XYZ file of C-alpha atoms in Angstrom:
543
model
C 0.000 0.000 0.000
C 1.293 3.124 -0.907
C -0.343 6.516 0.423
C 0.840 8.831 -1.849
C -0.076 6.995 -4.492
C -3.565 6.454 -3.467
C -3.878 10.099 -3.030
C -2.738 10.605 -6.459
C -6.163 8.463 -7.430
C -8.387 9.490 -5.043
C -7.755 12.832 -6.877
C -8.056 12.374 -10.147
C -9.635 9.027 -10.655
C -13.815 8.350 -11.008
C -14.945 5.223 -8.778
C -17.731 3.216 -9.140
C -18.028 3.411 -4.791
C -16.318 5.369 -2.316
C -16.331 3.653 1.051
C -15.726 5.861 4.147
C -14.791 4.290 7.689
C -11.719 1.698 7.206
C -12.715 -0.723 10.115
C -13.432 -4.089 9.819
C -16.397 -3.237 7.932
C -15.496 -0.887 5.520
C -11.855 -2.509 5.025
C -14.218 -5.583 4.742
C -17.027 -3.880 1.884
C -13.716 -2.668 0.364
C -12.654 -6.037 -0.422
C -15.972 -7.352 -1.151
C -16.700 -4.987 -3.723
C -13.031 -4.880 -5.807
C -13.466 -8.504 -6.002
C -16.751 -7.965 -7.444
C -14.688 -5.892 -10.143
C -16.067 -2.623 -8.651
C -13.347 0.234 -8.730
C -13.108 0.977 -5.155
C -11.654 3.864 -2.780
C -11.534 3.167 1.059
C -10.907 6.308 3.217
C -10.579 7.135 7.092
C -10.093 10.166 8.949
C -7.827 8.460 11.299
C -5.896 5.270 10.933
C -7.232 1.382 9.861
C -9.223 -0.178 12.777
C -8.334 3.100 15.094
C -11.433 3.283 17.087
C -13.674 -0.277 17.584
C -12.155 -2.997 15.077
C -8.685 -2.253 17.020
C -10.657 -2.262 20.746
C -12.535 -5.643 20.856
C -12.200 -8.244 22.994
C -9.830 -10.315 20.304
C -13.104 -13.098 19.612
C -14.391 -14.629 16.877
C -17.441 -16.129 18.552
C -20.938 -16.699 18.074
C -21.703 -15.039 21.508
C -22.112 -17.296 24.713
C -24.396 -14.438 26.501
C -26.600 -14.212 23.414
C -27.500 -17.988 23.024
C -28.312 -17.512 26.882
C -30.481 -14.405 26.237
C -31.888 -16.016 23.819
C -33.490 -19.309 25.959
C -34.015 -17.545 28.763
C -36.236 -14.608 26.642
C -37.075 -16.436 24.195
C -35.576 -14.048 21.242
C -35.433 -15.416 17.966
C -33.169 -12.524 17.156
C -30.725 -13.278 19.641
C -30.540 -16.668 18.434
C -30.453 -15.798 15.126
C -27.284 -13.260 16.167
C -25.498 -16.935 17.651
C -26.242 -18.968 14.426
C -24.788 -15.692 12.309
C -21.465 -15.561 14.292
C -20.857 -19.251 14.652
C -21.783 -19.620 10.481
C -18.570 -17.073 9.835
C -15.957 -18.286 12.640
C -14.794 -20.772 10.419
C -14.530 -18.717 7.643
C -12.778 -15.820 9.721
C -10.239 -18.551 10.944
C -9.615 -20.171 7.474
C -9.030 -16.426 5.878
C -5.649 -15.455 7.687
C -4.690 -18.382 9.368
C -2.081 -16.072 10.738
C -3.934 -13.847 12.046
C -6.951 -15.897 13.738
C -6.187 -19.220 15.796
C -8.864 -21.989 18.097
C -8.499 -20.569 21.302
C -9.631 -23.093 24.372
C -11.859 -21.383 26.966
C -12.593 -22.246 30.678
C -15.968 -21.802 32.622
C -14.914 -22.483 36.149
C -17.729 -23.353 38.465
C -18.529 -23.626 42.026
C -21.169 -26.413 42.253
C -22.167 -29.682 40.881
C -25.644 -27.955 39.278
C -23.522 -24.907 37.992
C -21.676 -27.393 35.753
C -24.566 -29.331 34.681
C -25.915 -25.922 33.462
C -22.891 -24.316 31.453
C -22.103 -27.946 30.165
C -26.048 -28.319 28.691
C -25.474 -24.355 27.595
C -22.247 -25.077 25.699
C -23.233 -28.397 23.783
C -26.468 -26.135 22.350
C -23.364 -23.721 21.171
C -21.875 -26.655 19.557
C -24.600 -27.766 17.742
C -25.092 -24.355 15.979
C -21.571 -24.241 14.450
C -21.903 -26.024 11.481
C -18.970 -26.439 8.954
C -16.678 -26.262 12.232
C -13.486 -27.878 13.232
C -13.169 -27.063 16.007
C -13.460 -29.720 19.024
C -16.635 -29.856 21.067
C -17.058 -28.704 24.839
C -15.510 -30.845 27.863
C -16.855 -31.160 31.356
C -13.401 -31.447 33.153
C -13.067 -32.599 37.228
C -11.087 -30.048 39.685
C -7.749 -31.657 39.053
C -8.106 -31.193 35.262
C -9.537 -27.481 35.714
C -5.920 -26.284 37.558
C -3.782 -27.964 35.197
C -4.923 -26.260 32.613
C -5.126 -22.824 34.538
C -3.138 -23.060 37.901
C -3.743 -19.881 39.548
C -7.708 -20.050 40.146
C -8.487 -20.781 43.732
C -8.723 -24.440 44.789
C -10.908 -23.736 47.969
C -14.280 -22.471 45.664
C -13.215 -24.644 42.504
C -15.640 -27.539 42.188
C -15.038 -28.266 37.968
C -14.986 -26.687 34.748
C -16.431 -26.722 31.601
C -14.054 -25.953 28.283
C -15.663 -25.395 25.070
C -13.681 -23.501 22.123
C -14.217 -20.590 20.283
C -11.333 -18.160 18.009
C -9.391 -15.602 18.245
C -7.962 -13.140 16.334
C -5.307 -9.998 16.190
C -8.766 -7.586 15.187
C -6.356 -4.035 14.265
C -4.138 -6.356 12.212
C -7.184 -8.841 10.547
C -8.668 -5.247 9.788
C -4.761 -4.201 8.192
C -5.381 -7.277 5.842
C -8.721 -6.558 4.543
C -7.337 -3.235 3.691
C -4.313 -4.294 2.202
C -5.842 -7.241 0.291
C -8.539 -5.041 -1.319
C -5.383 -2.354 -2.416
C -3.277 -5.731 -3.531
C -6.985 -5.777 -6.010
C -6.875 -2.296 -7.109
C -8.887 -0.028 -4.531
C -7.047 3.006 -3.565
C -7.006 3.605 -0.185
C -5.646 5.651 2.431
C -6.055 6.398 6.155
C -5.912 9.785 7.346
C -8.414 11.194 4.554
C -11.287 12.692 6.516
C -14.577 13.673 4.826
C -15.738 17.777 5.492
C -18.895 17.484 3.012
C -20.344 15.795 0.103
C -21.029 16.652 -3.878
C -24.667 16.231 -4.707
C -25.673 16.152 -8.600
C -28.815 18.019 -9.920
C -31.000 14.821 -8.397
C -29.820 15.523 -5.103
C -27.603 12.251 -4.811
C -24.001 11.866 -3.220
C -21.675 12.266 -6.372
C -18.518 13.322 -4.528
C -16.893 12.816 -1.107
C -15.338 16.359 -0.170
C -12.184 15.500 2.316
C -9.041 16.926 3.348
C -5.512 15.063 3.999
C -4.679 15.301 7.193
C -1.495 15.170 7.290
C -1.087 17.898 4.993
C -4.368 20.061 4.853
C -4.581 19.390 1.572
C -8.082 19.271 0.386
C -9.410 16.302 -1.993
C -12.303 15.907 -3.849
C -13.108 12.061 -4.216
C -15.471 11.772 -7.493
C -18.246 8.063 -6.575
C -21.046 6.885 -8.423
C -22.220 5.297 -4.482
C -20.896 6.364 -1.604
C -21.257 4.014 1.837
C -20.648 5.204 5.282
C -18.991 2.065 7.845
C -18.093 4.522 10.468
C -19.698 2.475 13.045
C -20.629 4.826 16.002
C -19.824 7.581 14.267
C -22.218 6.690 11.355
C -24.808 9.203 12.464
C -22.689 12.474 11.821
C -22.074 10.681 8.177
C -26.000 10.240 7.581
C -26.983 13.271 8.894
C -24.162 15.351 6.852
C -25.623 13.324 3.733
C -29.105 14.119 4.700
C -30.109 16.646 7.523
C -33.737 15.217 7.444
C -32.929 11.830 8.696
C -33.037 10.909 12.794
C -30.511 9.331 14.275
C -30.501 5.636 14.803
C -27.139 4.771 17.181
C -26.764 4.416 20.818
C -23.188 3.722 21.215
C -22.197 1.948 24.584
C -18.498 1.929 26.013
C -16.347 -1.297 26.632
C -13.169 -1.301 28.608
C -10.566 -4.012 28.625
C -7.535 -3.771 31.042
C -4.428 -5.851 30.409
C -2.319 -7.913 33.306
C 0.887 -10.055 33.285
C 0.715 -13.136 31.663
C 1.276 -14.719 35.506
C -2.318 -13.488 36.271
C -3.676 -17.031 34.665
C -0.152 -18.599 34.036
C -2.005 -20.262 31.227
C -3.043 -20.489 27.351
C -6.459 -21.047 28.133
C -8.751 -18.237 28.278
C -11.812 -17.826 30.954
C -15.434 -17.262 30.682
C -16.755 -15.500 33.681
C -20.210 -16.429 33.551
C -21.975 -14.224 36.235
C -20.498 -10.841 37.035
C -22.721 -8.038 39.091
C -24.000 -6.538 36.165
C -25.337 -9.494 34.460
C -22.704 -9.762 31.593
C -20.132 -12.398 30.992
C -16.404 -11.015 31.492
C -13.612 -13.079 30.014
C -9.791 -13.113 30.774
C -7.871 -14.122 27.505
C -3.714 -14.897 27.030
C -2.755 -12.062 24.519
C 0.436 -10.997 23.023
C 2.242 -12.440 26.301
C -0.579 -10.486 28.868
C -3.722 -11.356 30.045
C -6.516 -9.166 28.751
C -10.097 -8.681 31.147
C -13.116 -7.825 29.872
C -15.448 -5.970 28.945
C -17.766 -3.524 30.187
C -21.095 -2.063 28.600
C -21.935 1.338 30.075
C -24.386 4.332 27.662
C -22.077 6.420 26.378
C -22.869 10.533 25.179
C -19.428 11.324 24.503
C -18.102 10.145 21.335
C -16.041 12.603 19.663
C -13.812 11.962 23.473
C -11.585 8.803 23.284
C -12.894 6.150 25.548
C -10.384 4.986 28.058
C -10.465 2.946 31.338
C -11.399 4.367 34.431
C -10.531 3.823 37.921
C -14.086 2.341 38.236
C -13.904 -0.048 35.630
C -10.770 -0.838 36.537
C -11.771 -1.902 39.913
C -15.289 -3.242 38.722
C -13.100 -5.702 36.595
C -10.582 -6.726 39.301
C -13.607 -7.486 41.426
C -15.197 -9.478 39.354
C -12.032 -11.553 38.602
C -10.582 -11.844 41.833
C -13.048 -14.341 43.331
C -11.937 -17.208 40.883
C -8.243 -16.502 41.677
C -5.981 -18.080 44.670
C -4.133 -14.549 44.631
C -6.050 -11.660 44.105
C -4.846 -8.563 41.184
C -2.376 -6.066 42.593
C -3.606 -2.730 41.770
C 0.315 -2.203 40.627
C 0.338 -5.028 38.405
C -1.963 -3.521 36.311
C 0.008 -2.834 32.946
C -2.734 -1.261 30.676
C -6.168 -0.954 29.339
C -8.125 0.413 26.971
C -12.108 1.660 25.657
C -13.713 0.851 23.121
C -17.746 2.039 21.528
C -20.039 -0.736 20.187
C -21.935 0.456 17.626
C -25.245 -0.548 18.734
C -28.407 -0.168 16.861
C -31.457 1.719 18.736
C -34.739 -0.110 18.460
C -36.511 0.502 21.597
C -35.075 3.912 23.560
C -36.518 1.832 27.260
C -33.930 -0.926 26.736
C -30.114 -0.607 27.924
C -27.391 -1.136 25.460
C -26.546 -4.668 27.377
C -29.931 -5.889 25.985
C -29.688 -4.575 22.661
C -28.803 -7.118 19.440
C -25.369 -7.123 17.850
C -27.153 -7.515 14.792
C -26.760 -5.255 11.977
C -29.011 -3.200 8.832
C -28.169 -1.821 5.422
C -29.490 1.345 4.987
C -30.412 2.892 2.237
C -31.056 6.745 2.070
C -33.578 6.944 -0.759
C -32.827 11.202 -0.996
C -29.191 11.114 -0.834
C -28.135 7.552 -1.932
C -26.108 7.448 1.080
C -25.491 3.685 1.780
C -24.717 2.956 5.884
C -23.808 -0.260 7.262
C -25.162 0.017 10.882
C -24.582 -1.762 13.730
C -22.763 -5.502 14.328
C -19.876 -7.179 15.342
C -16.584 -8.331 14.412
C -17.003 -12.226 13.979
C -19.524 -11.017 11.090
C -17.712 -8.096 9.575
C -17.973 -10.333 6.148
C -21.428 -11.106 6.404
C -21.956 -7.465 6.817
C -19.713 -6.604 4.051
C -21.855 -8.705 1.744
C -25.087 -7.805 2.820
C -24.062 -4.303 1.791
C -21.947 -4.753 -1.308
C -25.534 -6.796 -2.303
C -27.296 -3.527 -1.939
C -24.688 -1.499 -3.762
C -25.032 -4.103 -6.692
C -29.273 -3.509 -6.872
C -28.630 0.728 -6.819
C -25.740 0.528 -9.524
C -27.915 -1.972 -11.406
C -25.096 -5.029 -11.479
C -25.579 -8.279 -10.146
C -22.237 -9.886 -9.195
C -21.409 -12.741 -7.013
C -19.171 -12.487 -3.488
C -16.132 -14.042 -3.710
C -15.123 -13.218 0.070
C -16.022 -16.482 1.485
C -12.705 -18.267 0.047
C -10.357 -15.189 -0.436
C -7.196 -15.862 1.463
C -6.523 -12.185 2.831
C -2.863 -11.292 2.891
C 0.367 -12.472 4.246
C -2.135 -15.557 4.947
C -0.843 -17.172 1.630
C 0.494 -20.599 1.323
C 0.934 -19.914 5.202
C 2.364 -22.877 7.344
C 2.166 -22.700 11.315
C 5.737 -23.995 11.551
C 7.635 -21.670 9.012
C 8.942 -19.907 11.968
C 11.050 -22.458 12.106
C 12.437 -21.298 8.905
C 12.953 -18.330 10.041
C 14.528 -18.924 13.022
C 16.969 -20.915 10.810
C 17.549 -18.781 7.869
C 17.773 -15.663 9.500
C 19.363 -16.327 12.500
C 16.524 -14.702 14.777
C 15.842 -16.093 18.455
C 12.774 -18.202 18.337
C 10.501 -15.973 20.601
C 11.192 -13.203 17.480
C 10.842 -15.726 14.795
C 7.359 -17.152 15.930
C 6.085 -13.492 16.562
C 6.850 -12.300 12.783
C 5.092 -15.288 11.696
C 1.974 -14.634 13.668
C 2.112 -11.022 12.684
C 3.156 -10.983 8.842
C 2.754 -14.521 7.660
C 4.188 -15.925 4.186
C 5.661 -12.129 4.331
C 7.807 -12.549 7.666
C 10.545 -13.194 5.655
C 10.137 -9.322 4.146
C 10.711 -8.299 7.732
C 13.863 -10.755 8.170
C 15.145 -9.351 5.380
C 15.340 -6.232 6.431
C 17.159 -6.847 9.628
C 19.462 -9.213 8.065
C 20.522 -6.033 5.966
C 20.946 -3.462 8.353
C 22.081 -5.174 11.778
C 20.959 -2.299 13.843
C 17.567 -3.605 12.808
C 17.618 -6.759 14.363
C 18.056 -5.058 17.520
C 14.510 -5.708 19.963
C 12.140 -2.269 20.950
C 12.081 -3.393 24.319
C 13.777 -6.490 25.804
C 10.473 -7.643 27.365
C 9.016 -8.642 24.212
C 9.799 -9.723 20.474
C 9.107 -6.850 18.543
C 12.163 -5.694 16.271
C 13.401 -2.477 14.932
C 12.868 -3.930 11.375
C 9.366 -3.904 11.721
C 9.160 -0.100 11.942
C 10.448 0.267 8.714
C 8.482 -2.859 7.046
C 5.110 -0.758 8.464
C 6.402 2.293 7.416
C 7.417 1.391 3.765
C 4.145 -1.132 3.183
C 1.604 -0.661 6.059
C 0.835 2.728 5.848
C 2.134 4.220 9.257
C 2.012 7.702 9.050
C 2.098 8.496 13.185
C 3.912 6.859 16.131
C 0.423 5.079 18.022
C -0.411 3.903 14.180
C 2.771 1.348 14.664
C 2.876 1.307 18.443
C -1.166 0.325 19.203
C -1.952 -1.384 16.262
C 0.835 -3.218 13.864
C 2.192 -4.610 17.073
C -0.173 -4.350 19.658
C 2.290 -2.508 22.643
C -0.134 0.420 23.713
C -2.660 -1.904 24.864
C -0.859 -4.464 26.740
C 2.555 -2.300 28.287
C 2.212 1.198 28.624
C 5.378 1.726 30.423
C 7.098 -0.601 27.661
C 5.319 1.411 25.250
C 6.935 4.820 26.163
C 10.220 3.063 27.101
C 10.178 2.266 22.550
C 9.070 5.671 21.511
C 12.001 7.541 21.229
C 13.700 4.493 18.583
C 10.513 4.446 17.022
C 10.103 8.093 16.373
C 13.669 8.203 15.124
C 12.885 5.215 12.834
C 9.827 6.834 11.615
C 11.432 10.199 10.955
C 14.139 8.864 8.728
C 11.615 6.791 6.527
C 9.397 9.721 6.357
C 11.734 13.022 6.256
C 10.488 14.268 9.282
C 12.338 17.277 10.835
C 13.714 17.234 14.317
C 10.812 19.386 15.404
C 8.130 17.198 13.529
C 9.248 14.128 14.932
C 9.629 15.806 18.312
C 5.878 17.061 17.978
C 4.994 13.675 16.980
C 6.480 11.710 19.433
C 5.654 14.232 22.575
C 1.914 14.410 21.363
C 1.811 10.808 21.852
C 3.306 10.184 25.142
C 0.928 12.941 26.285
C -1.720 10.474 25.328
C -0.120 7.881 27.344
C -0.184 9.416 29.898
C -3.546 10.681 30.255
C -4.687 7.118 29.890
C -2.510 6.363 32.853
C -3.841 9.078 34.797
C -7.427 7.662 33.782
C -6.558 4.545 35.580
C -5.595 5.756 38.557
């Protein structure tokens, strides 16, 4: 992907649809529609997967809570929501095998009849993902629960019950919709952010009005069919499209926080079934921490960054604390961040925990303004096809999806064990070797490469974890990285897991970043300053 190059087009160029919002669903309508043979241009005012596709809680699921919602309500569209998910896990896993992995999840419970209910719960899960390799849920005895996770407290154990679901790098799966649908011939670019729209004599969306960030440069994007994936920001898109139309979003705030890796000691993930507001909470092994959450609290604010609280952060210690022999250290707290869920309003009486992560194409018969509302990760393709479908009826075409089998990239001719490879061919220490693998796939080696030129690149960020210098040029040069949190938070995923560690790598990254990019001392100064700033408000947040 080249920016400047895709600015060049955006300019100049005439495309069949525009798509604004590069999350998971726009990077994933992007896609959808260049394979359709659609000329494409994706656009976001910040960075791919910046706000919710980068902030989930890393699951491709079907949705444990909603299958229980659904039985205990008896809401077809709930259980339709389950069947949805569970139809595209497979397919999310099979995409970018290198991205998206099985993961095993534990239920601990305190009683015989607790068991009895998660393990009748979980087999009715299993039976609604069809087309699915992975293996079925276990009811395991106490001794088998702490093998498998040896830090939960033996006194209130009784058993457990394991049942498997995925999980996925979501700011890096998002990376590789983007980048497959540019590898196809979209142009697109992050950092493009739309100020109005073209209308013809009809009154219908003919141009996207934007201005490059970066720069201030303004650009004037020329689309047959413009569609708005902003997710909870999609209301400011439909309502600068059309002033007439009411608003339809009630976006709800999620907070994660991340812990040391020692909290569970384990590679098996936890369900916490009960928690005091009536959610589920999980605690998940990611990029060497262990990740709790989430919370789902209204949200007003949405043009503030959501970040965790002191609250949340205790709310989620509390509710984690009771399975564990040891409880969380305040100190030991490493990071966290907040995400918004793009929740569709139906009925204004009903909190945001109750409403359906189901989603609706809209179509804005004055305008032509397309909006994907609403969803979820685990069926960002779904979506994408549900919408490209619509596109094809108001362009008059009728083409066939081709997303369900597309191999997105650096998934190609992948093998889980060519970090091996690596490790032998470039001389890299295994922990770095497996890590490029699982971040860059078949195009590790580009990375390797790189380092195996220029030794100063082989050199680690932080000696806590595997992330090389190299890879700050790789990003740079092919991923698009035009500011310091763009590499930092979401091509390796530092911010949200070390925030100390993260700060500790700015300076080398800056300096990287400023000779790839010809910043001056004071740019890169501004840049990197700016961003430790935000660290440390979200530290303060914590507190």
């Amino acid at each position: 992907m080249n920016r400047t190059t895709s600015l060049a087009r955006l300019q100049n160029e005439l495309f069949d649809i525009c798509i604004i919002g590069a999350g998971a669903s726009g990077a994933g309508c992007a896609l959808d529609a260049v394979l359709r043979g659609y000329k494409v241009a994706l656009i976001d005012k910040k960075d791919f997967a910046s706000e919710t596709s980068s902030r989930s809680t890393k699951l491709i699921h079907g949705g444990v809570r909603y299958l229980e919602q659904a039985f205990k309500k008896l809401d077809f569209a709930q259980l339709k929501q389950v069947r949805h998910g569970l139809e595209e896990r497979h397919i999310v896993l099979k995409n970018a095998p290198h991205l998206a992995r099985p993961l095993a999840l534990m239920t601990p419970v305190n009683s015989w009849f607790e068991g009895l209910y998660f393990k009748i719960g979980l087999s009715l899960y299993d039976t609604f993902a069809t087309n699915d390799t992975l293996p079925k849920s276990k009811w395991l005895n106490k001794k088998e629960v702490l093998a498998k996770i040896p830090t939960l407290d033996r006194k209130k154990l009784h058993s457990g019950v394991l049942y498997y679901d995925g999980q996925l790098d979501d700011a890096r799966y998002c990376l590789a919709l983007a980048q497959s649908a540019s590898e196809n011939g979209a142009a697109v670019a992050n950092y493009v952010e739309v100020k109005a729209f073209g209308k013809n004599e009809s009154g219908k969306l003919d141009a996207v009005e934007a201005v490059d960030v970066p720069t201030g440069r303004p650009l004037s994007i020329r689309a047959k069919l413009v569609i708005n994936c902003t997710g909870p920001f999609s209301d400011h898109i439909r309502l600068m499209a059309n002033a007439a139309l009411s608003e339809r979003l009630r976006p709800s705030k999620g907070v994660h926080l991340s812990l040391p890796h020692q909290t569970l000691n384990s590679e098996y993930a936890m369900l916490i079934p009960k928690t005091s507001d009536g959610r589920v909470v999980f605690a998940i092994p990611f990029e060497g921490a262990t990740m709790v959450g989430t919370t789902d609290t209204e949200c007003d604010e949405i043009d503030k960054e959501p970040t965790l609280n002191h609250e949340e952060r205790e709310y989620l210690a509390a509710t984690l604390n009771p399975y564990l022999a040891k409880p969380i250290d305040p100190a030991e707290i490493r990071a966290g961040f907040g995400g918004l869920r793009p929740l569709l309003a139906a009925d204004p009486s009903k909190s945001t925990k109750s409403l359906v992560r189901d989603h609706e194409v809209e179509v804005d018969e004055t305008s032509g303004l397309i909006s994907l509302l609403g969803g979820k990760w685990t069926t960002y393709r779904l979506m994408a096809k549900d919408t490209i479908d619509e596109a094809d009826k108001v362009l008059g075409e009728v083409r066939a999806c081709k997303t369900a089998d597309y191999v997105l990239a650096g998934g190609e001719n992948y093998r889980a064990k060519s970090w091996q490879d690596l490790n032998a061919q470039f001389a890299l220490p295994e922990d770095i070797a497996r890590h490029l693998v699982l971040k860059y796939g078949s195009r590790a080696p580009q990375v390797a490469t790189l380092a195996r030129e220029d030794a100063r690149l082989k050199e680690r960020l932080s000696p806590a974890y595997p992330y090389i210098r190299a890879e700050v040029v790789y990003a740079v040069r092919n991923e698009m990285v035009v500011m310091p949190r763009d590499f930092l938070a979401r091509r390796i995923r530092l911010e949200i897991t070390d925030w100390n560690e993260t700060l500790n790598s700015l300076p080398v990254v800056a300096d990287l970043m400023a000779r790839e990019l010809g910043w001056t001392e004071e740019e890169k100064k501004m840049y990197a300053d700016a961003y430790a700033s935000e660290i440390g408000q979200f530290i303060s947040d914590a507190r």
